[in-house]
Amino acid sequence: MTPSGVSGFDRARESRGRFTRGGGRYVADLALDGALSVGFVRSSVARGRITSLDLQQVRAQPGIIAAYCGQELAGLAGPIPVRYGPGQVYEWNLLATDWVSFVGEPVALVVGEDRAAVEEAAELAVVEYEALAAITDPKAAVDSSELVRPEIGSNLVFSATLGRGDASSILNGSFLVVEREFHLGRQSACPLENRAVLAYEEPLTREIVVSCSTQIPHILREAVALSLHRPASSVRVVLPDVGGGFGLKCQVAAEECLVAFVAQHLGRRAVWLEDRWENLVASNHAHDERLKLRVGFTNSGAITALEGEVTVDVGAQSCYPLSFALEPSSTGTHLFGCYKMQAARISARGVATNKCPTGAYRGVGASVASFATERILDLAAEELGLGRLEIRRRNLLSLADMPYEHPIGGVVDTGDPLAVFERLIATSGLREEANALELPDGVGQFGGIGLAVFTEHSGPGSAVYRRRGVTEVPGYDAARVLLRDDGTFAAYISSADAGQRHVEICQRQVAAVLGVDSRLVEVIEGDTASCPKGTGTFASRFAVAQVSAALRAARRVADRLVRAAGAYFGCPVEEVSQAEGGFAHSASGRAVSLDQLARWLYYPEGARSEEILELPFEELGYWDGGPALPCGAVLAAVEIDPETMFPRVRKVVAVEECGKVLDRDAVVGQVRGGLVMGVGDALLEEHLYSEAGEILTSSFMDYLLPSFDDSFEAEIELFEEERLFTGRSESGAKGVGEAGTIGAVAAIGSAAADALWRRGASLDELPATPFRIFSSLAAASSRSVQEVADGQLE
Ligand code: SMO
């Protein structure tokens, strides 16, 4: 426990319904009395130089303790080396020193006694800029000599070639080549709880304690230590409840390091609670991708090869730790993930612009990759006169193909996407007549159906990150399972719960291995002081990497316990049997309970020579075995209002094959939440910038999140068969955290495209907003958008 009462230990008492009963405890709920409030002055200019920055009036305000600009901060905090490709590094100044690169970039830091004082004082900062033309169009940016980051020397900040085989010549010899461009807009994760951090220095140990709403406690600890020029071991990150991360909180924020700096430098508790404006303009955006694909088919509809480019507008900064490599790499590797082909070659590129930096957002890269994949298949089906079901049946991987070395990269170890797809068709009662899918009952005339079969690279191991040049992500997760002297167990795990019910699930898994009631196992996570180092919670890592590590540690402890019982009885280990609450030795009729055994171990009657009896009685487990490759198939029906062109989801059926299901409710909950989240990506959410680089979507009035009204009751079926369990996790689980979102974007997006196709129009850009739908109809009928809007649909 710490003086603030901040502790990972509360989390072990998690009970179902705690969050919905108001029992959550977030950073803002911690004891903030006496904590200094930290606020930021942010750039109003997208690109340019700071010519002068005057904080005198700020400092003169009542209640203001200190203010710093980037120049003053130099030498005190930061910079942090930030990677952007293999072997490529630049120095990330936590506050801009002289160069600004997006609207919202922090240029000064204000510290005061309360939030209102800080916000008012920050308004009085006088910052003058020499504004330069903003770079907002990634196409133009590639060849421009005007730079977003002069220290990199090019706006093409990431570039990699993915895939195997001679795709070009196979395409040249193919019966049909479908060529198409796709776009998914700029979007952001918008967790219910914005970013939040409280930091203080422990008076006795001088340790900096950072209590933060993050998905990556151990990585954040490294970054804070780097920025404060102190060893990581002198920084402790502790998580209270995290009100959603969705990828946003697997980046380190400059603000998080700066609050730790204030705590260290001023010796006071300091807090920053991000507001929604800051979250929308200056946390991290995601997606904003353009795909240009060429896919070949034989005359019978078999895919031959894939070739193309993925270009991501990655914004102004490489995020720490995942870097500019994240979205371009991820998109490439997810293309046609469940489909067979001979060769693939994808050029994956990240282009910097003067926009908010991008980072992870649930379904990173995979959602747009799946949308593009399914659109290409629908287009090819039409060209070849095949049904949309048939073209998928002819190309989907099945168990007979496993292991399958996918030309796009990596080996699919197990799975049966074809069977998952057939189950979807059976469950949804989908009918196809003369190559046209029938709209479900109740879906009106301007409706469409979308289908998606996708995979997700969940729980990637260290090799995946090293290949991308990312050195700050360990890639493994870890667990330490301990028998305590009272006969109970503790499992310290490296991940970080953000609402997924890690504690309960891990508790049950560990207890089952130990053969004890799960109430005897306390699971502790989110505290770098006690939990072993690991990667954290993103890329659907928990079931794959974290549970595997915990199971390994638990098996080692279970094995050691039996041998310890043998030593206690003075008998060979073969004669020990598990008994209710402990162990028994049938030959002598003796029994020992766990707490008796623990007491015997922790209060020895003399030195012991047996290694297994050494204290503490604990074992470590690590797992670095992913990615696992779950598979999902989703059907969505969308109906467009013929007057407003507003699309609505009318039906969603999802079948998920995620290997062994560790907790049915948690898996269904992940899928359900992901599906609804995907509605935003497919139909509603898009960040827009003016040509001058001003963000136009800085509130929820302009950035449309799905609301209750856009929600729906999805039919969700889990496809769990032992023959499909993966060896890439200890339990056979494959991870499922992002599946719902990926499937929703692809299926709902394709459904909107199908509705337009039925009207002779096409749609390859998401989100499918009313404006895009009007535009698509206008293009198809050679009318202006206004004419279509005036006439609506006849
Ligand atoms: S976008 Mo997820 O937290 O990898």
PDB file of N, CA and C and ligand atoms in Angstrom, residues 215 245-248 250 360-364 537-540 738, ligand 1:
ATOM      1  N   GLN A 215      -2.635   1.053 -20.603  1.00  0.00           N
ATOM      2  CA  GLN A 215      -2.647  -0.373 -20.945  1.00  0.00           C
ATOM      3  C   GLN A 215      -1.259  -0.994 -20.798  1.00  0.00           C
ATOM      4  N   GLY A 245      -9.518   1.421 -22.831  1.00  0.00           N
ATOM      5  CA  GLY A 245      -8.274   1.818 -23.485  1.00  0.00           C
ATOM      6  C   GLY A 245      -8.454   1.767 -24.990  1.00  0.00           C
ATOM      7  N   PHE A 246      -8.879   0.604 -25.473  1.00  0.00           N
ATOM      8  CA  PHE A 246      -9.160   0.414 -26.903  1.00  0.00           C
ATOM      9  C   PHE A 246      -7.962   0.739 -27.786  1.00  0.00           C
ATOM     10  N   GLY A 247      -6.770   0.662 -27.240  1.00  0.00           N
ATOM     11  CA  GLY A 247      -5.567   0.944 -28.019  1.00  0.00           C
ATOM     12  C   GLY A 247      -4.976   2.302 -27.696  1.00  0.00           C
ATOM     13  N   LEU A 248      -5.832   3.283 -27.402  1.00  0.00           N
ATOM     14  CA  LEU A 248      -5.310   4.627 -27.135  1.00  0.00           C
ATOM     15  C   LEU A 248      -4.271   4.610 -26.018  1.00  0.00           C
ATOM     16  N   CYS A 250      -2.243   2.329 -25.131  1.00  0.00           N
ATOM     17  CA  CYS A 250      -1.003   1.555 -25.274  1.00  0.00           C
ATOM     18  C   CYS A 250       0.056   2.425 -25.948  1.00  0.00           C
ATOM     19  N   ALA A 360      -2.492   3.108 -31.800  1.00  0.00           N
ATOM     20  CA  ALA A 360      -3.348   1.924 -31.885  1.00  0.00           C
ATOM     21  C   ALA A 360      -4.800   2.282 -31.601  1.00  0.00           C
ATOM     22  N   TYR A 361      -5.681   1.608 -32.285  1.00  0.00           N
ATOM     23  CA  TYR A 361      -7.112   1.665 -32.000  1.00  0.00           C
ATOM     24  C   TYR A 361      -7.675   0.307 -32.409  1.00  0.00           C
ATOM     25  N   ARG A 362      -8.295  -0.330 -31.444  1.00  0.00           N
ATOM     26  CA  ARG A 362      -8.910  -1.659 -31.586  1.00  0.00           C
ATOM     27  C   ARG A 362      -9.149  -2.096 -33.046  1.00  0.00           C
ATOM     28  N   GLY A 363      -8.438  -3.139 -33.423  1.00  0.00           N
ATOM     29  CA  GLY A 363      -8.555  -3.638 -34.789  1.00  0.00           C
ATOM     30  C   GLY A 363      -7.500  -3.052 -35.715  1.00  0.00           C
ATOM     31  N   VAL A 364      -6.471  -2.438 -35.121  1.00  0.00           N
ATOM     32  CA  VAL A 364      -5.380  -1.794 -35.864  1.00  0.00           C
ATOM     33  C   VAL A 364      -5.133  -2.430 -37.237  1.00  0.00           C
ATOM     34  N   THR A 537      -1.607  -4.840 -22.057  1.00  0.00           N
ATOM     35  CA  THR A 537      -2.893  -5.268 -22.578  1.00  0.00           C
ATOM     36  C   THR A 537      -3.203  -4.573 -23.883  1.00  0.00           C
ATOM     37  N   PHE A 538      -2.850  -5.212 -24.965  1.00  0.00           N
ATOM     38  CA  PHE A 538      -3.279  -4.746 -26.287  1.00  0.00           C
ATOM     39  C   PHE A 538      -3.082  -5.908 -27.240  1.00  0.00           C
ATOM     40  N   ALA A 539      -3.486  -5.721 -28.484  1.00  0.00           N
ATOM     41  CA  ALA A 539      -3.374  -6.777 -29.488  1.00  0.00           C
ATOM     42  C   ALA A 539      -3.957  -8.102 -28.983  1.00  0.00           C
ATOM     43  N   SER A 540      -5.046  -8.006 -28.236  1.00  0.00           N
ATOM     44  CA  SER A 540      -5.750  -9.205 -27.739  1.00  0.00           C
ATOM     45  C   SER A 540      -4.790 -10.188 -27.082  1.00  0.00           C
ATOM     46  N   GLU A 738     -10.268  -7.929 -30.352  1.00  0.00           N
ATOM     47  CA  GLU A 738     -10.497  -6.969 -31.423  1.00  0.00           C
ATOM     48  C   GLU A 738     -11.401  -7.525 -32.521  1.00  0.00           C
TER      49      GLU A 738
HETATM   50  S1  SMO B   1      -5.697  -1.418 -30.562  1.00  0.00           S
HETATM   51 MO1  SMO B   1      -5.329  -2.763 -29.123  1.00  0.00          MO
HETATM   52  O1  SMO B   1      -5.294  -2.075 -27.584  1.00  0.00           O
HETATM   53  O2  SMO B   1      -3.927  -3.467 -29.764  1.00  0.00           O
END
